[in-house]
XYZ file of C-alpha atoms in Angstrom:
341
model
C -90.980 -16.049 22.043
C -88.760 -13.149 22.888
C -86.477 -15.091 25.198
C -85.965 -17.660 22.328
C -85.099 -14.808 19.901
C -82.593 -13.386 22.476
C -80.951 -16.897 22.775
C -80.503 -17.220 19.054
C -78.972 -13.751 18.683
C -76.601 -14.604 21.476
C -75.522 -17.848 19.908
C -75.032 -16.003 16.495
C -72.657 -13.496 18.201
C -70.670 -16.441 19.766
C -70.427 -18.009 16.432
C -69.222 -14.879 14.786
C -66.616 -14.306 17.558
C -65.255 -17.775 17.338
C -64.882 -17.467 13.460
C -63.155 -14.076 13.756
C -60.724 -15.706 16.357
C -60.039 -18.622 13.999
C -59.189 -16.313 11.110
C -56.982 -14.337 13.537
C -55.063 -17.546 14.464
C -54.678 -18.667 10.876
C -53.310 -15.226 9.974
C -50.745 -15.369 12.781
C -49.654 -18.706 11.897
C -49.018 -17.775 8.267
C -47.065 -14.772 9.326
C -45.004 -16.684 11.806
C -44.032 -19.297 9.228
C -42.826 -16.546 6.793
C -40.511 -14.823 9.347
C -37.193 -16.372 8.180
C -34.605 -13.966 6.855
C -31.155 -14.489 5.486
C -28.529 -11.674 4.630
C -31.099 -8.982 4.259
C -33.372 -11.017 1.869
C -36.999 -11.831 2.692
C -38.267 -15.415 2.116
C -40.434 -14.297 -0.683
C -39.010 -13.030 -3.881
C -37.630 -9.426 -3.486
C -39.916 -6.751 -5.109
C -38.414 -3.652 -6.634
C -38.838 -0.324 -5.040
C -40.777 1.892 -7.387
C -39.069 4.986 -6.175
C -35.629 3.765 -6.975
C -33.878 3.820 -10.437
C -33.162 0.482 -12.045
C -29.702 -0.766 -13.239
C -28.365 -4.046 -14.457
C -25.011 -5.811 -14.866
C -24.379 -9.133 -16.358
C -21.460 -11.325 -17.221
C -20.637 -14.329 -19.423
C -18.759 -16.897 -17.477
C -16.562 -19.117 -19.782
C -14.152 -20.303 -17.063
C -14.533 -21.424 -13.524
C -14.677 -17.921 -11.908
C -14.914 -14.198 -12.797
C -15.030 -11.124 -10.749
C -16.742 -7.905 -11.620
C -16.506 -4.546 -9.628
C -19.674 -2.521 -9.613
C -19.738 1.097 -8.409
C -22.785 2.138 -6.523
C -23.057 5.817 -5.731
C -26.889 5.998 -4.933
C -29.692 3.525 -4.024
C -31.055 1.520 -6.889
C -32.949 -1.730 -8.046
C -29.935 -3.631 -9.359
C -30.405 -6.841 -11.435
C -27.470 -9.080 -11.585
C -27.178 -11.766 -14.299
C -24.781 -14.593 -15.013
C -24.412 -16.755 -18.138
C -22.419 -20.016 -17.927
C -21.306 -21.998 -20.930
C -20.719 -25.222 -19.011
C -16.933 -25.387 -19.428
C -17.236 -27.945 -22.166
C -19.003 -30.397 -19.938
C -22.079 -32.098 -21.390
C -24.503 -31.355 -18.561
C -28.225 -31.642 -18.602
C -28.940 -29.291 -15.632
C -27.200 -27.696 -12.697
C -28.285 -26.066 -9.540
C -27.926 -22.355 -9.409
C -28.240 -20.177 -6.373
C -26.883 -16.754 -4.947
C -24.567 -15.868 -2.059
C -24.221 -12.603 -0.294
C -20.872 -12.201 1.395
C -20.543 -15.996 1.385
C -23.946 -16.665 2.995
C -26.920 -18.207 1.084
C -29.561 -15.914 -0.162
C -33.101 -17.152 0.724
C -35.220 -18.708 -1.960
C -32.325 -18.416 -4.592
C -31.966 -22.037 -5.326
C -33.210 -23.230 -8.650
C -32.612 -26.015 -11.008
C -31.284 -24.823 -14.546
C -31.705 -26.524 -17.648
C -29.108 -26.089 -20.313
C -30.309 -24.564 -23.544
C -27.826 -24.198 -26.514
C -25.078 -25.296 -24.145
C -25.586 -22.518 -21.740
C -27.567 -21.557 -18.611
C -28.487 -18.175 -17.220
C -29.061 -17.110 -13.615
C -30.619 -13.738 -12.769
C -31.907 -11.873 -9.779
C -32.875 -8.477 -8.777
C -31.429 -6.892 -5.566
C -32.677 -3.737 -3.807
C -29.561 -1.707 -2.801
C -30.631 0.958 -0.322
C -27.646 1.486 1.946
C -24.032 0.525 2.755
C -25.271 -2.651 4.356
C -26.656 -3.834 0.963
C -23.152 -3.499 -0.538
C -20.705 -6.252 -0.596
C -19.894 -9.450 -2.580
C -22.782 -11.024 -4.455
C -21.949 -14.454 -6.118
C -23.961 -16.378 -8.581
C -23.208 -20.049 -8.164
C -23.619 -22.979 -10.595
C -23.256 -25.863 -8.178
C -19.647 -26.512 -7.272
C -18.637 -25.959 -11.040
C -18.379 -22.221 -11.474
C -19.294 -18.905 -10.005
C -19.184 -15.220 -10.746
C -18.727 -12.351 -8.163
C -20.113 -9.007 -8.204
C -18.326 -6.690 -5.784
C -20.686 -3.736 -5.000
C -18.809 -0.806 -3.508
C -18.869 2.964 -3.154
C -16.674 4.583 -5.985
C -13.185 4.618 -4.591
C -10.876 7.608 -4.556
C -8.046 7.507 -7.044
C -4.536 8.892 -7.040
C -3.460 7.507 -3.708
C -0.100 8.757 -2.619
C 2.096 6.151 -1.041
C 4.955 8.498 0.085
C 4.437 11.130 2.768
C 3.959 14.821 2.064
C 6.955 16.593 3.502
C 7.011 20.109 4.525
C 8.962 22.474 7.033
C 7.988 23.991 10.392
C 6.335 27.285 9.910
C 5.301 26.811 6.236
C 1.896 25.876 4.734
C 1.051 22.641 2.853
C -1.819 21.610 0.519
C -3.140 18.053 0.776
C -5.168 16.882 -2.430
C -7.624 14.138 -3.046
C -9.477 13.493 -6.207
C -11.664 10.988 -7.953
C -10.899 9.488 -11.263
C -12.386 11.089 -14.441
C -14.742 8.188 -14.987
C -16.155 8.159 -11.546
C -19.151 10.173 -10.487
C -19.059 13.446 -8.557
C -19.489 13.132 -4.759
C -22.150 15.185 -3.106
C -19.522 16.719 -0.805
C -16.056 16.138 0.616
C -15.014 15.760 4.319
C -11.518 15.867 5.883
C -10.344 13.904 9.013
C -7.276 13.577 11.060
C -6.084 10.534 12.883
C -6.565 10.721 16.569
C -5.086 7.414 17.994
C -7.257 4.742 16.654
C -10.156 7.087 15.656
C -10.728 9.735 13.114
C -11.523 13.260 14.215
C -13.342 15.576 11.653
C -11.443 18.739 10.914
C -13.680 21.694 11.845
C -12.498 24.562 9.463
C -15.067 26.867 11.095
C -13.443 26.515 14.550
C -9.982 26.979 13.200
C -10.093 29.091 10.095
C -6.504 30.301 10.572
C -5.175 26.723 10.577
C -7.340 24.892 8.102
C -9.133 25.736 4.778
C -11.019 23.400 2.571
C -11.685 23.826 -1.208
C -13.997 21.541 -2.883
C -14.479 21.537 -6.694
C -16.270 18.528 -8.142
C -13.984 15.500 -8.197
C -11.211 17.368 -6.435
C -10.790 18.508 -2.804
C -7.817 20.399 -1.239
C -6.980 20.903 2.406
C -4.680 23.916 3.338
C -2.903 23.595 6.587
C -1.091 26.668 7.757
C 1.619 27.471 10.369
C 2.943 23.937 10.474
C 4.441 22.478 13.608
C 5.885 19.029 14.157
C 2.634 18.098 16.016
C 0.855 18.329 12.630
C 2.664 15.297 11.491
C 0.464 12.165 11.006
C -2.305 10.782 8.950
C -5.070 12.853 7.139
C -8.179 11.290 5.616
C -10.446 12.623 2.842
C -13.796 11.344 2.471
C -16.112 11.534 -0.697
C -19.618 11.536 0.432
C -22.172 9.745 -1.878
C -25.850 9.156 -1.291
C -25.228 5.591 -0.410
C -22.093 5.925 1.666
C -18.611 7.381 1.879
C -15.174 6.488 0.154
C -12.195 7.147 2.297
C -8.520 7.682 1.373
C -5.546 8.905 3.280
C -2.324 10.928 3.098
C 0.588 11.237 5.356
C 2.085 14.570 6.293
C 5.628 14.745 7.726
C 6.644 18.280 9.144
C 10.419 18.573 9.733
C 12.827 21.431 10.669
C 15.058 23.202 8.154
C 18.031 21.431 9.585
C 16.590 17.960 9.049
C 17.881 17.727 5.380
C 21.386 18.610 6.486
C 21.648 15.703 8.900
C 22.815 13.249 6.219
C 25.495 15.706 4.956
C 26.706 16.288 8.633
C 26.871 12.553 9.156
C 28.905 12.053 5.982
C 31.309 14.946 7.042
C 31.721 13.336 10.500
C 32.456 10.001 8.947
C 35.128 11.567 6.571
C 36.730 13.287 9.540
C 36.910 10.189 11.666
C 38.343 8.283 8.706
C 41.144 11.000 8.070
C 41.879 11.187 11.660
C 42.372 7.274 11.865
C 44.590 7.420 8.718
C 46.740 10.084 10.271
C 47.218 8.327 13.565
C 48.044 5.131 11.816
C 50.600 6.856 9.543
C 52.053 8.477 12.641
C 52.399 5.268 14.643
C 53.985 3.617 11.599
C 56.586 6.461 11.398
C 57.551 6.234 15.041
C 57.900 2.458 14.640
C 60.231 2.814 11.630
C 62.287 5.329 13.472
C 62.766 3.038 16.392
C 63.772 0.156 14.115
C 66.238 2.258 12.202
C 67.834 3.281 15.467
C 68.200 -0.299 16.568
C 69.824 -1.291 13.273
C 72.443 1.580 13.582
C 73.327 0.509 17.077
C 73.781 -3.001 16.112
C 76.131 -1.999 13.075
C 78.630 0.100 15.364
C 81.566 -2.038 16.826
C 81.854 -2.016 20.610
C 84.323 0.764 21.948
C 87.552 -0.608 23.851
C 90.429 1.226 25.801
C 93.359 -0.997 24.418
C 95.619 0.578 21.693
C 95.893 -1.152 18.387
C 99.227 -2.945 17.717
C 101.811 -0.995 15.692
C 102.336 -2.420 12.177
C 105.731 -1.895 10.554
C 105.342 -1.330 6.872
C 108.350 -1.715 4.709
C 108.645 0.046 1.379
C 108.394 -2.409 -1.483
C 111.658 -3.246 -3.158
C 111.978 -2.531 -6.844
C 112.087 -5.801 -8.903
C 112.352 -4.095 -12.235
C 115.842 -4.072 -13.948
C 117.403 -0.968 -15.477
C 116.974 -0.622 -19.401
C 120.234 -0.908 -21.233
C 121.582 2.306 -22.809
C 121.466 1.026 -26.316
C 117.754 -0.041 -26.137
C 116.669 3.373 -24.788
C 118.460 5.236 -27.631
C 116.818 3.088 -30.255
C 113.514 3.778 -28.826
C 114.098 7.475 -28.922
C 115.195 7.378 -32.578
C 111.960 5.359 -33.512
C 109.731 7.932 -31.821
C 111.391 10.821 -33.528
C 111.030 9.221 -36.910
C 107.384 8.611 -36.456
C 106.814 12.345 -35.399
C 108.633 13.489 -38.503
C 106.340 11.354 -40.708
C 103.284 12.644 -39.071
């Protein structure tokens, strides 16, 4: 009897072991089939993180496309929603789905039925770090789409022209956020080092660099400037989810640098005046040579022969003498006229 009981007990244990092994295989098969991921999204609907705050953004799409920028300063459960009015097309339904940076999001395809000539597509995304930022697109087939660009708040007041200062002086580089942006947790400064950025250590070089942070504004003081300080400087606004970066260019020149344009102008004027004087002098010499040649051509050639003598006879008087009677009558007429006058 006891051997029979031991045999039954052994058979029951084998049955239990086989059943446990079957359950284990079934569990592994289920988990293996669910291990497909796309763009950071799981195959199952994304569940919200209870420890994160919630936020929502939505748009009404009336045309074929729309873009909305969303500032994300800290991790959150972000719900994105799109409403499409159909662009006047009488459609019964449309396929809606989501893209992340142009790649399909798992389990986001759904057939939407038009109600009151519009359809809605909504999904919640867990934004925990910079990898979750980017372009989220809600697609309505090939008919229309709306883009949500998730990014760290950018730094405003970007300076296009370089900051110019002189050798030996000090300069202040300033970065600030717009008034409608949140305050960063802290600010960092970097300097371009080839293709990399090297963080500026104010503790290691207190005589050279000083940083002043005040909410949305940061200032970098650079002292005892040299021409080696010329280059790009970067300011970074640190938020919980990532960092926003902007840059400024510093140009350090000598005190003689501004005089170079004036010196160049003076040299050009001197060269021009010298060229004019040389031209006038050459023209004057040329005129004198031509004048001398004309005078030489006008003078007759000199000869040793004496000119022939010319006998000039005095002209013979052809007038006849006035008769005595006529001369006396003329004198009487003149004397009579003198008495009347």
